[in-house]
Amino acid sequence: MRILKAFTPDESALTVSEISRRTGLHVATVSRLVAELVSHGFLSRDADRRVRIGVRLWNPGTRASPTLSLRDAAMPFMEGGGEPAQRQEHEEVKPSVGEAHA
């Protein structure tokens, strides 16, 4: 858990050395644990070997999110599949007799 807690929203990609410093674990231990977590998809490595949270951790996180049901409810409207997004009403306002046109 200490390895996962090392990541922050502002620092989502870290080197093994950075993770080691943040967790207080030896670099060799972090390297071994990161390799194991990468092999299971819990962490991933960039082309520059920086470590990031992997897809397998994002999926359960989004399923457990309290905003998920709100997102699911709003998605049809955001995608245009819900009634309010499909219905486009336009009202033409005609000037009254004697009003100047701009």
Tab-separated table of N, CA and C in Angstrom:
chain	number	residue	atom	x	y	z
A	1	MET	N	0.819	-1.188	0.000
A	1	MET	CA	0.000	0.000	0.000
A	1	MET	C	0.866	1.257	0.000
A	2	ARG	N	2.013	1.211	0.638
A	2	ARG	CA	2.871	2.400	0.679
A	2	ARG	C	3.288	2.819	-0.727
A	3	ILE	N	3.519	1.842	-1.588
A	3	ILE	CA	3.908	2.176	-2.965
A	3	ILE	C	2.768	2.903	-3.665
A	4	LEU	N	1.560	2.429	-3.504
A	4	LEU	CA	0.419	3.068	-4.161
A	4	LEU	C	0.158	4.459	-3.594
A	5	LYS	N	0.396	4.631	-2.299
A	5	LYS	CA	0.179	5.931	-1.666
A	5	LYS	C	1.236	6.961	-2.058
A	6	ALA	N	2.312	6.519	-2.675
A	6	ALA	CA	3.366	7.445	-3.096
A	6	ALA	C	2.910	8.352	-4.228
A	7	PHE	N	1.931	7.911	-4.994
A	7	PHE	CA	1.440	8.682	-6.135
A	7	PHE	C	0.440	9.729	-5.666
A	8	THR	N	0.508	10.897	-6.297
A	8	THR	CA	-0.436	11.969	-5.992
A	8	THR	C	-1.051	12.453	-7.295
A	9	PRO	N	-2.146	13.192	-7.229
A	9	PRO	CA	-2.719	13.742	-8.467
A	9	PRO	C	-1.736	14.634	-9.226
A	10	ASP	N	-0.878	15.334	-8.496
A	10	ASP	CA	0.099	16.210	-9.144
A	10	ASP	C	1.325	15.464	-9.650
A	11	GLU	N	1.607	14.296	-9.050
A	11	GLU	CA	2.765	13.502	-9.445
A	11	GLU	C	2.315	12.074	-9.698
A	12	SER	N	1.796	11.869	-10.889
A	12	SER	CA	1.219	10.568	-11.223
A	12	SER	C	2.227	9.608	-11.849
A	13	ALA	N	3.447	10.080	-12.128
A	13	ALA	CA	4.502	9.219	-12.671
A	13	ALA	C	5.754	9.425	-11.835
A	14	LEU	N	6.288	8.332	-11.308
A	14	LEU	CA	7.452	8.395	-10.421
A	14	LEU	C	8.501	7.377	-10.840
A	15	THR	N	9.739	7.663	-10.510
A	15	THR	CA	10.794	6.669	-10.708
A	15	THR	C	10.804	5.737	-9.498
A	16	VAL	N	11.478	4.620	-9.646
A	16	VAL	CA	11.614	3.689	-8.525
A	16	VAL	C	12.329	4.371	-7.369
A	17	SER	N	13.326	5.190	-7.656
A	17	SER	CA	14.054	5.909	-6.599
A	17	SER	C	13.131	6.875	-5.856
A	18	GLU	N	12.262	7.576	-6.589
A	18	GLU	CA	11.309	8.487	-5.946
A	18	GLU	C	10.335	7.718	-5.053
A	19	ILE	N	9.870	6.582	-5.543
A	19	ILE	CA	8.969	5.751	-4.732
A	19	ILE	C	9.699	5.269	-3.486
A	20	SER	N	10.949	4.881	-3.640
A	20	SER	CA	11.752	4.421	-2.510
A	20	SER	C	11.868	5.511	-1.440
A	21	ARG	N	12.180	6.732	-1.870
A	21	ARG	CA	12.305	7.844	-0.915
A	21	ARG	C	10.981	8.125	-0.209
A	22	ARG	N	9.883	8.097	-0.955
A	22	ARG	CA	8.578	8.420	-0.370
A	22	ARG	C	8.066	7.343	0.583
A	23	THR	N	8.440	6.108	0.320
A	23	THR	CA	7.922	5.005	1.134
A	23	THR	C	8.863	4.598	2.259
A	24	GLY	N	10.135	4.937	2.117
A	24	GLY	CA	11.106	4.498	3.108
A	24	GLY	C	11.560	3.062	2.885
A	25	LEU	N	11.163	2.470	1.767
A	25	LEU	CA	11.571	1.103	1.430
A	25	LEU	C	12.878	1.150	0.630
A	26	HIS	N	13.666	0.119	0.741
A	26	HIS	CA	14.923	0.010	-0.005
A	26	HIS	C	14.607	-0.020	-1.500
A	27	VAL	N	15.510	0.566	-2.303
A	27	VAL	CA	15.314	0.639	-3.749
A	27	VAL	C	15.111	-0.753	-4.359
A	28	ALA	N	15.895	-1.738	-3.920
A	28	ALA	CA	15.768	-3.096	-4.462
A	28	ALA	C	14.387	-3.680	-4.145
A	29	THR	N	13.891	-3.395	-2.947
A	29	THR	CA	12.557	-3.883	-2.560
A	29	THR	C	11.492	-3.229	-3.421
A	30	VAL	N	11.589	-1.924	-3.595
A	30	VAL	CA	10.625	-1.197	-4.434
A	30	VAL	C	10.678	-1.716	-5.859
A	31	SER	N	11.872	-1.918	-6.371
A	31	SER	CA	12.029	-2.412	-7.738
A	31	SER	C	11.348	-3.766	-7.922
A	32	ARG	N	11.553	-4.648	-6.974
A	32	ARG	CA	10.949	-5.982	-7.038
A	32	ARG	C	9.426	-5.898	-6.935
A	33	LEU	N	8.923	-5.095	-5.980
A	33	LEU	CA	7.471	-4.963	-5.803
A	33	LEU	C	6.814	-4.280	-6.999
A	34	VAL	N	7.468	-3.266	-7.544
A	34	VAL	CA	6.937	-2.584	-8.733
A	34	VAL	C	6.857	-3.564	-9.898
A	35	ALA	N	7.901	-4.367	-10.092
A	35	ALA	CA	7.870	-5.352	-11.184
A	35	ALA	C	6.699	-6.308	-11.014
A	36	GLU	N	6.451	-6.740	-9.795
A	36	GLU	CA	5.327	-7.647	-9.535
A	36	GLU	C	3.989	-6.946	-9.802
A	37	LEU	N	3.845	-5.719	-9.341
A	37	LEU	CA	2.595	-4.972	-9.556
A	37	LEU	C	2.379	-4.659	-11.041
A	38	VAL	N	3.463	-4.386	-11.769
A	38	VAL	CA	3.368	-4.168	-13.219
A	38	VAL	C	2.910	-5.449	-13.911
A	39	SER	N	3.441	-6.589	-13.495
A	39	SER	CA	3.076	-7.861	-14.146
A	39	SER	C	1.599	-8.184	-13.976
A	40	HIS	N	0.967	-7.646	-12.940
A	40	HIS	CA	-0.467	-7.877	-12.710
A	40	HIS	C	-1.336	-6.716	-13.198
A	41	GLY	N	-0.715	-5.683	-13.761
A	41	GLY	CA	-1.466	-4.555	-14.304
A	41	GLY	C	-1.858	-3.502	-13.284
A	42	PHE	N	-1.390	-3.631	-12.034
A	42	PHE	CA	-1.732	-2.636	-11.012
A	42	PHE	C	-0.904	-1.361	-11.168
A	43	LEU	N	0.282	-1.495	-11.741
A	43	LEU	CA	1.120	-0.365	-12.094
A	43	LEU	C	1.532	-0.545	-13.547
A	44	SER	N	1.972	0.537	-14.176
A	44	SER	CA	2.492	0.439	-15.543
A	44	SER	C	3.747	1.288	-15.642
A	45	ARG	N	4.534	1.021	-16.675
A	45	ARG	CA	5.767	1.776	-16.892
A	45	ARG	C	5.664	2.540	-18.199
A	46	ASP	N	6.131	3.786	-18.175
A	46	ASP	CA	6.212	4.596	-19.386
A	46	ASP	C	7.436	4.180	-20.191
A	47	ALA	N	7.575	4.765	-21.370
A	47	ALA	CA	8.747	4.491	-22.198
A	47	ALA	C	10.029	4.926	-21.490
A	48	ASP	N	9.931	5.947	-20.633
A	48	ASP	CA	11.112	6.418	-19.902
A	48	ASP	C	11.279	5.709	-18.558
A	49	ARG	N	10.566	4.597	-18.372
A	49	ARG	CA	10.655	3.727	-17.189
A	49	ARG	C	10.034	4.322	-15.932
A	50	ARG	N	9.307	5.435	-16.060
A	50	ARG	CA	8.604	5.985	-14.908
A	50	ARG	C	7.387	5.108	-14.641
A	51	VAL	N	7.020	5.027	-13.389
A	51	VAL	CA	5.945	4.128	-12.958
A	51	VAL	C	4.667	4.941	-12.759
A	52	ARG	N	3.541	4.370	-13.200
A	52	ARG	CA	2.222	5.009	-13.055
A	52	ARG	C	1.230	3.983	-12.510
A	53	ILE	N	0.119	4.486	-11.989
A	53	ILE	CA	-0.979	3.604	-11.576
A	53	ILE	C	-1.498	2.901	-12.828
A	54	GLY	N	-1.709	1.594	-12.740
A	54	GLY	CA	-2.141	0.806	-13.887
A	54	GLY	C	-3.654	0.747	-14.037
A	55	VAL	N	-4.071	0.242	-15.161
A	55	VAL	CA	-5.489	0.153	-15.509
A	55	VAL	C	-6.270	-0.711	-14.517
A	56	ARG	N	-5.657	-1.761	-14.016
A	56	ARG	CA	-6.377	-2.649	-13.090
A	56	ARG	C	-6.755	-1.962	-11.796
A	57	LEU	N	-6.072	-0.887	-11.431
A	57	LEU	CA	-6.459	-0.126	-10.243
A	57	LEU	C	-7.501	0.932	-10.574
A	58	TRP	N	-7.498	1.440	-11.804
A	58	TRP	CA	-8.494	2.448	-12.185
A	58	TRP	C	-9.884	1.840	-12.269
A	59	ASN	N	-10.014	0.643	-12.812
A	59	ASN	CA	-11.339	0.034	-12.991
A	59	ASN	C	-12.095	-0.139	-11.675
A	60	PRO	N	-11.524	-0.788	-10.646
A	60	PRO	CA	-12.268	-0.893	-9.387
A	60	PRO	C	-12.505	0.465	-8.750
A	61	GLY	N	-11.561	1.390	-8.943
A	61	GLY	CA	-11.723	2.721	-8.378
A	61	GLY	C	-12.917	3.453	-8.963
A	62	THR	N	-13.129	3.316	-10.253
A	62	THR	CA	-14.270	3.998	-10.856
A	62	THR	C	-15.576	3.299	-10.505
A	63	ARG	N	-15.538	1.977	-10.325
A	63	ARG	CA	-16.763	1.264	-9.934
A	63	ARG	C	-17.177	1.627	-8.521
A	64	ALA	N	-16.219	1.924	-7.659
A	64	ALA	CA	-16.521	2.252	-6.271
A	64	ALA	C	-16.786	3.741	-6.072
A	65	SER	N	-16.630	4.520	-7.109
A	65	SER	CA	-16.769	5.963	-6.993
A	65	SER	C	-18.214	6.370	-6.688
A	66	PRO	N	-18.424	7.274	-5.710
A	66	PRO	CA	-19.778	7.738	-5.415
A	66	PRO	C	-20.358	8.577	-6.538
A	67	THR	N	-19.515	9.097	-7.427
A	67	THR	CA	-20.015	9.903	-8.540
A	67	THR	C	-20.375	9.049	-9.748
A	68	LEU	N	-20.098	7.755	-9.694
A	68	LEU	CA	-20.372	6.906	-10.841
A	68	LEU	C	-21.842	6.904	-11.197
A	69	SER	N	-22.728	6.780	-10.227
A	69	SER	CA	-24.148	6.739	-10.549
A	69	SER	C	-24.594	8.065	-11.149
A	70	LEU	N	-24.048	9.173	-10.700
A	70	LEU	CA	-24.360	10.464	-11.292
A	70	LEU	C	-23.868	10.503	-12.731
A	71	ARG	N	-22.648	10.002	-12.951
A	71	ARG	CA	-22.110	9.972	-14.305
A	71	ARG	C	-22.967	9.104	-15.211
A	72	ASP	N	-23.369	7.922	-14.719
A	72	ASP	CA	-24.216	7.040	-15.514
A	72	ASP	C	-25.552	7.701	-15.845
A	73	ALA	N	-26.114	8.418	-14.880
A	73	ALA	CA	-27.397	9.085	-15.105
A	73	ALA	C	-27.258	10.221	-16.110
A	74	ALA	N	-26.134	10.912	-16.086
A	74	ALA	CA	-25.950	12.069	-16.956
A	74	ALA	C	-25.469	11.697	-18.356
A	75	MET	N	-24.827	10.549	-18.501
A	75	MET	CA	-24.203	10.185	-19.772
A	75	MET	C	-25.146	10.212	-20.977
A	76	PRO	N	-26.364	9.667	-20.904
A	76	PRO	CA	-27.236	9.731	-22.078
A	76	PRO	C	-27.509	11.165	-22.530
A	77	PHE	N	-27.602	12.079	-21.598
A	77	PHE	CA	-27.857	13.468	-21.945
A	77	PHE	C	-26.619	14.125	-22.530
A	78	MET	N	-25.453	13.738	-21.993
A	78	MET	CA	-24.203	14.295	-22.491
A	78	MET	C	-23.884	13.767	-23.888
A	79	GLU	N	-24.269	12.540	-24.175
A	79	GLU	CA	-23.999	11.938	-25.474
A	79	GLU	C	-25.074	12.259	-26.494
A	80	GLY	N	-26.126	12.925	-26.076
A	80	GLY	CA	-27.193	13.273	-27.002
A	80	GLY	C	-28.263	12.206	-27.110
A	81	GLY	N	-28.211	11.168	-26.285
A	81	GLY	CA	-29.203	10.102	-26.355
A	81	GLY	C	-30.395	10.321	-25.445
A	82	GLY	N	-30.310	11.300	-24.574
A	82	GLY	CA	-31.408	11.584	-23.661
A	82	GLY	C	-32.345	12.616	-24.251
A	83	GLU	N	-33.532	12.656	-23.771
A	83	GLU	CA	-34.551	13.529	-24.342
A	83	GLU	C	-34.157	15.005	-24.361
A	84	PRO	N	-33.651	15.583	-23.244
A	84	PRO	CA	-33.325	17.006	-23.298
A	84	PRO	C	-32.279	17.359	-24.341
A	85	ALA	N	-31.329	16.493	-24.598
A	85	ALA	CA	-30.304	16.803	-25.583
A	85	ALA	C	-30.841	16.659	-27.003
A	86	GLN	N	-31.844	15.815	-27.206
A	86	GLN	CA	-32.390	15.604	-28.538
A	86	GLN	C	-33.385	16.687	-28.918
A	87	ARG	N	-34.092	17.187	-27.941
A	87	ARG	CA	-35.145	18.147	-28.230
A	87	ARG	C	-34.525	19.526	-28.366
A	88	GLN	N	-34.679	20.102	-29.523
A	88	GLN	CA	-34.186	21.446	-29.750
A	88	GLN	C	-35.362	22.317	-30.139
A	89	GLU	N	-35.698	23.211	-29.257
A	89	GLU	CA	-36.805	24.106	-29.526
A	89	GLU	C	-36.262	25.495	-29.766
A	90	HIS	N	-36.764	26.107	-30.797
A	90	HIS	CA	-36.354	27.474	-31.110
A	90	HIS	C	-37.603	28.323	-31.150
A	91	GLU	N	-37.517	29.448	-30.522
A	91	GLU	CA	-38.637	30.361	-30.524
A	91	GLU	C	-38.200	31.611	-31.255
A	92	GLU	N	-38.946	31.969	-32.237
A	92	GLU	CA	-38.622	33.171	-32.979
A	92	GLU	C	-39.350	34.333	-32.343
A	93	VAL	N	-38.615	35.369	-32.051
A	93	VAL	CA	-39.216	36.567	-31.473
A	93	VAL	C	-39.344	37.588	-32.578
A	94	LYS	N	-40.593	37.918	-32.901
A	94	LYS	CA	-40.840	38.896	-33.958
A	94	LYS	C	-41.074	40.258	-33.311
A	95	PRO	N	-40.482	41.281	-33.883
A	95	PRO	CA	-40.695	42.614	-33.316
A	95	PRO	C	-42.148	43.045	-33.461
A	96	SER	N	-42.619	43.804	-32.504
A	96	SER	CA	-43.982	44.331	-32.557
A	96	SER	C	-44.054	45.405	-33.633
A	97	VAL	N	-45.235	45.665	-34.061
A	97	VAL	CA	-45.425	46.722	-35.065
A	97	VAL	C	-44.952	48.029	-34.470
A	98	GLY	N	-44.155	48.741	-35.189
A	98	GLY	CA	-43.670	50.037	-34.729
A	98	GLY	C	-42.320	49.960	-34.018
A	99	GLU	N	-41.797	48.735	-33.710
A	99	GLU	CA	-40.491	48.636	-33.077
A	99	GLU	C	-39.400	48.794	-34.123
A	100	ALA	N	-38.349	49.450	-33.741
A	100	ALA	CA	-37.221	49.633	-34.657
A	100	ALA	C	-36.417	48.360	-34.726
A	101	HIS	N	-35.884	48.100	-35.909
A	101	HIS	CA	-35.005	46.929	-36.094
A	101	HIS	C	-33.570	47.371	-35.893
A	102	ALA	N	-32.800	46.560	-35.198
A	102	ALA	CA	-31.390	46.913	-34.933
A	102	ALA	C	-30.523	46.536	-36.094
